[in-house]
Every structure is written in C-alpha cells, then in structure tokens.
CSV table of C-alpha atoms and ligand atoms in Angstrom, one decimal:
chain,number,residue,atom,x,y,z
H,61,UNK,CA,-10.7,-9.3,-12.2
H,62,UNK,CA,-13.0,-7.2,-10.3
H,63,UNK,CA,-16.7,-6.7,-11.8
H,64,UNK,CA,-16.2,-2.8,-12.0
H,65,UNK,CA,-17.5,-1.1,-15.3
H,66,UNK,CA,-15.3,0.9,-17.4
H,67,UNK,CA,-17.5,4.1,-16.4
H,68,UNK,CA,-16.6,3.5,-12.7
H,69,UNK,CA,-13.1,3.2,-13.5
H,70,UNK,CA,-12.9,6.2,-15.7
H,71,UNK,CA,-14.6,8.1,-12.7
H,72,UNK,CA,-11.7,6.7,-10.4
H,73,UNK,CA,-8.8,7.6,-12.4
H,74,UNK,CA,-10.3,11.0,-13.0
H,75,UNK,CA,-10.1,11.6,-9.5
H,76,UNK,CA,-6.9,10.5,-8.9
H,77,UNK,CA,-5.6,12.7,-11.7
H,78,UNK,CA,-7.7,15.4,-10.3
H,79,UNK,CA,-7.0,15.1,-6.4
H,80,UNK,CA,-3.5,13.1,-6.7
H,81,UNK,CA,-5.4,10.1,-4.7
H,82,UNK,CA,-8.5,8.2,-4.7
H,83,UNK,CA,-10.0,6.1,-2.0
H,84,UNK,CA,-12.3,3.1,-3.2
H,85,UNK,CA,-14.2,1.1,-0.7
H,86,UNK,CA,-15.1,-2.6,-0.6
H,87,UNK,CA,-12.5,-2.6,-3.9
H,88,UNK,CA,-11.2,-6.2,-3.0
H,89,UNK,CA,-13.6,-9.0,-2.6
H,90,UNK,CA,-14.4,-11.0,0.8
H,91,UNK,CA,-12.5,-13.8,-0.6
H,92,UNK,CA,-9.4,-12.0,-1.7
H,93,UNK,CA,-9.5,-10.5,2.1
H,94,UNK,CA,-9.5,-13.8,3.5
H,95,UNK,CA,-6.6,-15.0,1.1
H,96,UNK,CA,-4.3,-11.8,2.3
H,97,UNK,CA,-5.3,-12.6,5.8
H,98,UNK,CA,-4.2,-16.3,5.3
H,99,UNK,CA,-0.9,-15.3,4.1
H,100,UNK,CA,-0.4,-13.0,7.1
H,101,UNK,CA,-1.4,-15.6,9.4
H,102,UNK,CA,1.1,-18.1,7.9
H,103,UNK,CA,4.0,-15.4,7.7
H,104,UNK,CA,3.3,-14.5,11.3
H,105,UNK,CA,3.6,-18.4,12.3
H,106,UNK,CA,6.8,-18.9,10.4
H,107,UNK,CA,8.1,-15.4,11.8
H,108,UNK,CA,8.8,-14.2,8.4
H,109,UNK,CA,7.6,-10.7,9.0
H,110,UNK,CA,10.6,-8.4,9.1
H,111,UNK,CA,11.4,-5.1,10.6
H,112,UNK,CA,11.3,-2.6,7.7
H,113,UNK,CA,14.3,-0.5,7.5
H,114,UNK,CA,17.0,0.6,5.2
H,115,UNK,CA,20.4,-1.4,4.6
H,116,UNK,CA,22.8,-1.9,7.2
H,117,UNK,CA,21.6,-3.3,10.6
H,118,UNK,CA,23.3,-0.2,12.6
H,119,UNK,CA,20.4,1.8,10.8
H,120,UNK,CA,17.5,0.3,12.2
H,121,UNK,CA,17.6,2.2,15.1
H,122,UNK,CA,17.0,5.5,13.4
H,123,UNK,CA,14.5,3.7,11.3
H,124,UNK,CA,12.7,2.4,14.3
H,125,UNK,CA,11.8,6.2,14.9
H,126,UNK,CA,10.6,6.7,11.7
H,127,UNK,CA,8.7,3.6,11.1
H,128,UNK,CA,7.8,0.7,13.2
H,129,UNK,CA,5.9,-1.8,10.7
H,130,UNK,CA,7.2,-5.3,9.7
H,131,UNK,CA,7.1,-6.4,6.4
H,132,UNK,CA,7.3,-9.3,3.9
H,133,UNK,CA,8.1,-8.5,0.2
H,134,UNK,CA,5.6,-10.5,-2.1
H,135,UNK,CA,7.0,-12.5,-5.0
H,136,UNK,CA,4.7,-13.5,-7.6
H,137,UNK,CA,6.5,-16.8,-8.4
H,138,UNK,CA,6.9,-17.9,-4.7
H,139,UNK,CA,3.8,-16.6,-3.2
H,140,UNK,CA,1.3,-18.7,-5.6
H,141,UNK,CA,-1.4,-18.2,-2.8
H,142,UNK,CA,-1.4,-14.6,-3.8
H,143,UNK,CA,-2.3,-15.1,-7.4
H,144,UNK,CA,-5.7,-13.4,-7.3
H,145,UNK,CA,-4.2,-10.6,-5.9
H,146,UNK,CA,-1.7,-10.3,-8.6
H,147,UNK,CA,-4.1,-10.8,-11.3
H,148,UNK,CA,-6.3,-7.7,-9.7
H,149,UNK,CA,-3.0,-5.7,-9.9
H,150,UNK,CA,-2.7,-6.2,-13.6
H,151,UNK,CA,-6.2,-4.8,-14.0
H,152,UNK,CA,-5.5,-1.6,-11.9
H,153,UNK,CA,-2.4,-1.3,-13.9
H,154,UNK,CA,-4.0,-1.6,-17.1
H,155,UNK,CA,-6.7,1.0,-16.4
H,156,UNK,CA,-3.9,3.5,-15.0
H,157,UNK,CA,-2.2,3.1,-18.3
H,158,UNK,CA,-5.4,3.6,-20.2
H,159,UNK,CA,-7.1,6.0,-18.3
H,160,UNK,CA,-4.3,8.4,-16.7
H,161,UNK,CA,-1.9,7.7,-19.7
H,162,UNK,CA,0.9,6.6,-17.0
H,163,UNK,CA,3.6,4.4,-18.5
H,164,UNK,CA,4.4,1.8,-16.0
H,165,UNK,CA,6.7,-1.1,-15.9
H,166,UNK,CA,7.4,-3.1,-12.7
H,167,UNK,CA,6.0,-3.1,-9.4
H,168,UNK,CA,6.7,-4.3,-6.0
H,169,UNK,CA,4.4,-5.3,-3.0
H,170,UNK,CA,4.8,-5.9,0.7
H,171,UNK,CA,2.4,-6.9,3.6
H,172,UNK,CA,2.9,-4.8,6.3
H,173,UNK,CA,1.9,-5.5,10.1
H,174,UNK,CA,1.9,-2.4,12.5
H,175,UNK,CA,2.2,-3.7,16.2
H,176,UNK,CA,0.1,-1.6,18.4
H,177,UNK,CA,2.1,1.3,19.6
H,178,UNK,CA,3.8,1.9,15.9
H,179,UNK,CA,3.6,4.5,13.3
H,180,UNK,CA,5.2,5.8,10.2
H,181,UNK,CA,6.2,9.6,10.1
H,182,UNK,CA,5.5,11.8,7.5
H,183,UNK,CA,7.2,10.9,4.3
H,184,UNK,CA,7.3,10.8,0.5
H,185,UNK,CA,7.5,7.3,-1.1
H,186,UNK,CA,10.6,8.1,-2.6
H,187,UNK,CA,14.2,7.9,-1.8
H,188,UNK,CA,17.1,9.8,-2.4
H,189,UNK,CA,18.7,7.5,-4.7
H,190,UNK,CA,15.9,6.3,-6.5
H,191,UNK,CA,12.8,8.0,-7.6
H,192,UNK,CA,11.0,5.3,-9.8
H,193,UNK,CA,7.7,4.6,-7.8
H,194,UNK,CA,4.9,6.3,-9.6
H,195,UNK,CA,1.5,5.3,-7.8
H,196,UNK,CA,1.1,3.8,-4.2
H,197,UNK,CA,-1.1,1.1,-3.7
H,198,UNK,CA,-2.6,0.3,-0.3
H,199,UNK,CA,-5.1,-2.3,0.7
H,200,UNK,CA,-6.3,-2.2,4.1
H,201,UNK,CA,-6.8,-5.6,6.0
H,202,UNK,CA,-8.6,-4.5,9.4
H,203,UNK,CA,-12.4,-5.9,9.7
H,204,UNK,CA,-12.9,-4.9,13.1
H,205,UNK,CA,-11.3,-1.6,12.8
H,206,UNK,CA,-13.1,1.2,14.8
H,207,UNK,CA,-12.8,4.9,15.9
H,208,UNK,CA,-10.0,4.9,18.6
H,209,UNK,CA,-8.1,2.0,17.2
H,210,UNK,CA,-5.9,4.7,15.6
H,211,UNK,CA,-3.4,3.8,12.7
H,212,UNK,CA,-5.0,6.2,10.2
H,213,UNK,CA,-3.2,7.4,7.2
H,214,UNK,CA,-3.1,11.3,6.8
H,215,UNK,CA,-2.6,12.6,3.5
H,216,UNK,CA,-1.1,16.3,3.6
H,217,UNK,CA,-2.2,18.5,0.7
H,218,UNK,CA,-0.4,21.8,0.1
H,219,UNK,CA,-2.5,24.8,1.0
H,220,UNK,CA,-5.4,22.3,2.2
H,221,UNK,CA,-6.6,20.6,5.3
H,222,UNK,CA,-4.9,17.1,5.3
H,223,UNK,CA,-7.1,14.0,5.1
H,224,UNK,CA,-7.6,11.1,7.4
H,225,UNK,CA,-7.9,7.6,5.8
H,226,UNK,CA,-9.1,4.8,8.0
H,227,UNK,CA,-7.7,1.7,7.5
H,228,UNK,CA,-10.8,-0.5,7.1
H,229,UNK,CA,-10.9,-4.0,5.4
H,230,UNK,CA,-11.1,-4.1,1.8
H,231,UNK,CA,-10.5,-0.5,0.9
H,232,UNK,CA,-8.1,0.5,-1.7
H,233,UNK,CA,-6.2,3.7,-1.9
H,234,UNK,CA,-4.3,5.0,-4.7
H,235,UNK,CA,-2.0,7.9,-4.7
H,236,UNK,CA,0.8,9.7,-6.9
H,237,UNK,CA,4.1,8.4,-4.9
H,238,UNK,CA,6.2,11.4,-6.0
H,239,UNK,CA,3.9,14.1,-4.7
H,240,UNK,CA,1.5,13.1,-1.9
H,241,UNK,CA,3.2,13.1,1.5
H,242,UNK,CA,1.4,10.9,4.1
H,243,UNK,CA,2.1,9.6,7.6
H,244,UNK,CA,0.4,6.6,9.5
H,245,UNK,CA,-0.9,7.8,13.0
H,246,UNK,CA,0.0,5.6,16.2
H,247,UNK,CA,-2.1,2.7,16.0
H,248,UNK,CA,-3.4,1.1,19.1
H,249,UNK,CA,-4.3,-2.3,17.7
H,250,UNK,CA,-2.3,-4.5,15.5
H,251,UNK,CA,-2.7,-3.0,12.2
H,252,UNK,CA,-2.5,-4.8,8.7
H,253,UNK,CA,-2.1,-3.5,5.1
H,254,UNK,CA,-0.8,-4.6,1.7
H,255,UNK,CA,1.2,-2.0,0.1
H,256,UNK,CA,2.7,-1.6,-3.3
H,257,UNK,CA,4.2,0.7,-5.7
H,258,UNK,CA,4.0,0.8,-9.6
H,259,UNK,CA,7.3,1.7,-11.2
H,260,UNK,CA,8.6,3.4,-14.0
H,261,UNK,CA,11.4,0.8,-14.2
H,262,UNK,CA,11.6,-2.9,-13.2
H,263,UNK,CA,11.6,-3.5,-9.7
H,264,UNK,CA,14.8,-5.0,-7.9
H,265,UNK,CA,16.0,-2.1,-5.9
H,266,UNK,CA,13.2,-2.2,-3.6
H,267,UNK,CA,14.1,-5.7,-2.2
H,268,UNK,CA,17.5,-4.2,-1.2
H,269,UNK,CA,16.0,-1.2,0.1
H,270,UNK,CA,13.0,-3.0,2.1
A,882,LIG,C1,4.5,3.2,3.3
A,882,LIG,C2,3.1,3.7,3.9
A,882,LIG,C3,1.1,3.7,4.4
A,882,LIG,C4,0.1,2.7,5.3
A,882,LIG,O1,4.8,2.0,3.6
A,882,LIG,O2,5.3,3.7,2.8
A,882,LIG,O3,3.3,4.8,4.0
A,882,LIG,O4,-1.2,3.3,5.3
A,882,LIG,N1,2.3,3.0,4.3
A,882,LIG,O5,0.5,1.6,5.7
A,883,LIG,NI1,4.6,5.7,2.4
C-alpha cells in the first residue's frame, strides 16, 4: 500500500478525469523500484524478454517498424517477486473505481525494455479486434535518465500542444486507453518501463497479442 492520503487520491483522480491523463512523481518506493529492476535483471539473464509484436512470425518485420521494445508479460502467480507491485495496483484500481466510477475487471501488465535506437510510433492502446483496455498504467524505471537520453513519451492532445513525459524513475503515468494517442520517442539509452492496462473484461487475449 502507498501512504497517499485520500485527498491526494481525489486530486489525482480529478486530474485524470479532467485531462485524460495524470503524472504522479515518486509514486513507487525505492524498494519497489529495486524489486522491479531485480526482475528486469533476471529476465535479461534468462533471456526471457521477447520482441513485442502481434501474432505470426511473418508480421514481426512490420511490427519492428512500429515498435522496437522487448517485453515480458507478468503473471501474478508465477512472478511472486512482483507481489508488492500487484498489491499497489489493487490500490490504484480501488481508487479508480471509487473516485472515477470506472468499472474494472481484469488487468494485464508487462515489463518493457527499449534498446538504444528503438521507439514506438504514435498509437492508441486499442486493437481493431479488441477494445477492452480502459486505463493505461506506466511506471518508469530509469534512475539515471537525463535530458538528451531520449525515450520521452509524447501525449497528443486534440487542438492543443502535445505533452512530453520524461521516463524518470519511480514516476507513474495513468491515461485513458481509448482516447489518448501517444508515442515513445527514439531512446538513446536502454529504457525500462512497466506497462499495464486495466480492462473492462477479464484478461487473456492480451497474452496472445503480446
Ligand atoms: C505501450 C506504450 C509507452 C511507454 O506499451 O503501449 O505506449 O512509455 N508504452 O513505454
Ligand atoms: Ni501505448
């Protein structure tokens, strides 16, 4: 559980409702940050991060031009080391239900590693054949990030200037999956993040699409 007050939560949830996104700095503890990094390190060692793409192998080439990250889908039962993270996500879900009146059921999360030189083109976190992603959750894991490293997330806003979000460690970003278009700018250094989606219906298809 985080130590944030209800008032704090109300103001974040208001911001999300109003702007369709909210950025919360220092959201995760140093301890959780290290826990997530430990997972990344062991996945790297065991070569368990996979090129993100959709379906058949033949489509990977096309995908590579859209996104260059390597991902690992988390499983609450299998990835016990991530228990504190899953607990925190329960809290986020509860606040969204309570203060944004969002009805949520499932969720899905993956760790993502963007090697230097990679990016993710402008997109919406919805698929043609599946539109049950409601809220996108991002946690950034780059404690040495500095200007010039790249890999910022650009949020597009209709009729307004876009917003650049620096992927700095322990920052949380929430946005509405069905309306917020975004892109990851080319990163010049290895970039780590944890991405997830809160769903209207139970997860399962996400694992096939990832
Ligand atoms: C995604 C995505 C953004 C990021 O995985 O759909 O847009 O900042 N990720 O990692
Ligand atoms: Ni996205």
